[in-house]
Short mmCIF file of C-alpha atoms in Angstrom, two decimals:
data_model
loop_
_atom_site.label_atom_id
_atom_site.label_comp_id
_atom_site.label_asym_id
_atom_site.label_seq_id
_atom_site.Cartn_x
_atom_site.Cartn_y
_atom_site.Cartn_z
CA MET A 25 190.09 105.40 130.66
CA THR A 26 187.79 104.80 133.67
CA THR A 27 188.18 102.86 136.78
CA THR A 28 186.29 102.08 139.94
CA GLY A 29 185.93 104.88 142.22
CA ALA A 30 187.83 108.30 141.77
CA THR A 31 191.31 106.68 140.90
CA ARG A 32 192.64 107.03 137.47
CA HIS A 33 195.36 104.82 136.25
CA THR A 34 198.27 106.88 134.76
CA ARG A 35 200.58 105.81 131.91
CA HIS A 36 203.04 105.29 134.64
CA ASP A 37 200.65 102.77 136.43
CA ARG A 38 199.96 100.89 133.17
CA ARG A 39 203.71 100.56 132.37
CA MET A 40 204.86 99.54 135.78
CA PHE A 41 201.87 96.94 135.92
CA ALA A 42 203.07 95.55 132.50
CA VAL A 43 206.78 95.51 133.60
CA MET A 44 206.02 93.83 137.08
CA ASN A 45 203.78 91.19 135.33
CA ASP A 46 205.98 90.56 132.31
CA ARG A 47 206.21 86.77 132.48
CA GLY A 48 209.36 86.68 130.14
CA ALA A 49 211.67 85.81 133.03
CA GLN A 50 209.20 83.43 134.76
CA ALA A 51 211.59 80.55 134.66
CA LEU A 52 213.92 82.49 137.23
CA TYR A 53 211.33 82.41 139.86
CA ALA A 54 208.84 79.59 138.89
CA THR A 55 209.47 77.43 141.75
CA ALA A 56 209.95 78.03 145.45
CA ALA A 57 213.60 76.95 145.35
CA ARG A 58 214.33 79.41 142.78
CA ARG A 59 212.63 82.34 144.66
CA ARG A 60 214.59 81.34 147.74
CA THR A 61 217.80 81.32 145.67
CA ALA A 62 216.95 84.73 144.26
CA VAL A 63 216.29 86.15 147.74
CA ALA A 64 219.63 84.45 149.18
CA ALA A 65 221.54 85.93 146.24
CA HIS A 66 219.97 89.40 146.87
CA VAL A 67 220.76 89.10 150.61
CA LEU A 68 224.37 88.35 149.71
CA LEU A 69 224.88 91.10 147.14
CA THR A 70 223.23 93.43 149.58
CA ALA A 71 225.43 92.50 152.33
CA ALA A 72 228.55 92.74 150.00
CA GLY A 73 227.32 96.21 148.80
CA VAL A 74 226.98 97.43 152.46
CA ALA A 75 230.36 96.17 153.28
CA ALA A 76 231.90 97.79 150.15
CA GLY A 77 229.87 101.17 150.83
CA ILE A 78 231.21 101.01 154.55
CA GLY A 79 234.78 100.35 153.02
CA THR A 80 234.70 103.28 150.84
CA ARG A 81 234.72 105.31 154.13
CA THR A 82 237.05 103.33 156.08
CA SER A 83 239.52 102.06 153.54
CA GLU A 84 242.32 104.11 151.92
CA GLY A 85 242.14 102.21 148.67
CA GLN A 86 239.60 102.51 145.95
CA TRP A 87 238.86 98.90 145.58
CA PRO A 88 235.50 99.26 147.66
CA ALA A 89 234.06 101.77 145.33
CA PHE A 90 234.89 99.33 142.27
CA ALA A 91 233.50 96.57 144.20
CA LEU A 92 230.33 98.59 144.77
CA LEU A 93 229.92 99.21 141.20
CA ALA A 94 230.56 95.76 140.10
CA LEU A 95 227.83 94.67 142.50
CA ALA A 96 225.20 97.19 141.20
CA LEU A 97 224.18 95.11 138.12
CA PRO A 98 223.66 91.82 139.47
CA TRP A 99 221.81 93.32 142.71
CA CYS A 100 219.57 95.25 140.21
CA LEU A 101 218.86 91.86 138.45
CA ALA A 102 218.14 89.97 141.62
CA THR A 103 215.70 92.83 142.51
CA GLY A 104 213.93 92.42 139.31
CA VAL A 105 213.58 88.70 139.79
CA ILE A 106 212.07 89.06 143.08
CA ASN A 107 209.87 91.89 141.98
CA GLY A 108 208.75 89.77 139.01
CA ALA A 109 208.01 86.69 141.44
CA THR A 110 205.83 88.89 143.52
CA ARG A 111 204.31 90.75 140.52
CA GLY A 112 205.25 94.01 141.96
CA LEU A 113 203.47 93.66 145.26
CA LEU A 114 205.70 96.32 146.80
CA GLU A 115 206.45 98.49 143.89
CA LEU A 116 202.98 99.15 142.32
CA ARG A 117 200.90 102.04 143.87
CA THR A 118 198.04 101.11 145.97
CA HIS A 119 195.31 101.91 143.73
CA VAL A 120 196.68 99.53 141.07
CA LEU A 121 196.43 96.48 143.51
CA ASP A 122 193.29 94.57 144.18
CA GLU A 123 192.01 93.72 147.64
CA ARG A 124 193.77 90.25 147.90
CA GLN A 125 197.18 91.97 147.07
CA LEU A 126 196.63 94.82 149.38
CA ALA A 127 195.99 92.42 152.07
CA GLU A 128 199.18 90.26 151.20
CA ARG A 129 201.22 93.48 151.09
CA ASP A 130 200.00 94.32 154.57
CA ARG A 131 200.79 90.79 155.87
CA VAL A 132 204.35 91.08 154.26
CA ARG A 133 204.96 94.65 155.77
CA ALA A 134 203.88 93.36 159.19
CA ARG A 135 206.17 90.35 159.08
CA ALA A 136 209.14 92.27 157.88
CA HIS A 137 208.62 94.82 160.52
CA ARG A 138 208.61 92.15 163.13
CA LEU A 139 211.91 90.76 161.73
CA THR A 140 213.45 94.14 161.58
CA THR A 141 212.51 94.85 165.17
CA TYR A 142 214.32 91.60 166.28
CA LEU A 143 217.33 92.66 164.10
CA LEU A 144 217.20 96.10 165.87
CA ALA A 145 217.00 94.51 169.37
CA GLY A 146 219.87 92.14 168.53
CA ALA A 147 222.08 95.10 167.33
CA VAL A 148 221.30 97.09 170.28
CA VAL A 149 222.21 94.21 172.49
CA GLY A 150 225.40 93.47 170.58
CA VAL A 151 226.62 97.01 170.45
CA ALA A 152 225.89 97.42 174.20
CA ALA A 153 227.74 94.15 175.04
CA GLY A 154 230.76 95.05 172.96
CA ASP A 155 230.89 98.38 174.69
CA TRP A 156 230.32 96.88 178.16
CA THR A 157 233.03 94.36 177.80
CA GLY A 158 235.43 96.89 176.46
CA GLN A 159 235.93 94.91 173.29
CA VAL A 160 234.76 97.64 170.88
CA ARG A 161 233.67 101.23 171.47
CA ALA A 162 230.07 101.84 170.66
CA GLY A 163 230.94 104.96 168.73
CA THR A 164 233.24 102.79 166.38
CA LEU A 165 230.28 100.57 165.48
CA LEU A 166 227.57 103.39 165.24
CA VAL A 167 227.91 104.30 161.60
CA PRO A 168 228.38 100.51 160.16
CA VAL A 169 225.67 99.19 162.32
CA LEU A 170 223.23 101.85 161.45
CA ALA A 171 223.97 101.68 157.76
CA ALA A 172 223.40 97.66 157.82
CA LEU A 173 220.09 98.17 159.75
CA PHE A 174 218.83 100.88 157.60
CA VAL A 175 219.32 98.78 154.45
CA MET A 176 217.84 95.76 156.16
CA HIS A 177 214.86 97.83 157.20
CA TRP A 178 214.53 99.13 153.63
CA LEU A 179 214.83 95.60 151.86
CA MET A 180 213.21 93.28 154.53
CA PRO A 181 209.79 93.67 152.91
CA LEU A 182 210.97 92.81 149.55
CA TRP A 183 212.92 89.78 151.00
CA VAL A 184 209.83 88.57 152.73
CA ALA A 185 207.61 89.08 149.71
CA GLY A 186 210.00 87.12 147.79
CA LEU A 187 210.12 84.14 150.23
CA ALA A 188 206.30 84.39 150.76
CA ALA A 189 205.43 84.22 146.96
CA ARG A 190 203.47 81.17 145.98
CA ASP A 191 203.63 79.15 142.78
CA GLU A 192 201.25 80.20 140.18
CA PRO A 193 198.60 77.73 139.16
CA ALA A 194 199.24 75.98 135.87
CA GLY A 195 197.67 77.66 132.83
CA GLU A 196 196.89 80.98 134.57
CA ALA A 197 197.41 83.63 131.98
CA TRP A 198 198.26 87.23 132.87
CA HIS A 199 196.05 89.91 131.70
CA GLU A 200 195.43 93.49 132.39
CA PRO A 201 192.54 94.52 134.61
CA GLU A 202 189.38 95.01 132.63
CA ALA A 203 189.27 98.84 133.86
CA TRP A 204 192.32 99.62 131.94
#
């Protein structure tokens, strides 16, 4: 197995490429509206998961833990739909992607970084305003806000990539790179 340069594609690389480019579920993300729906569902499932996760710490009951478990499968499925729509843009290793995909991944990450920066700024202003007005103690908000922001920072590139993915030209068939 030879490739360009000194990079070798491992069995893991080939398997992940095949999984991320499997067109079996293409109907779920074939149009922009379906991709937006998948991203919106993922955002809602993530928000519910974060709320349930925070609830496990703040609630005396066990329902948040069960809710978190119930959300795991649909969240994973929505993640898979978005990864399929982007052909694994964020999941595949750098040496597996071509120059166009690397440039797209850089654009997606830059846009996600900007959005996350705005969300962080809004959170700082919101927590400071709540503390300044005496409505809420900043210490009370620290863990939930940090947890929510961490998850948004982690997933924002996936959401942006899912929204930025384009419709594929009709008749374009998937194939492994010739170097494999």
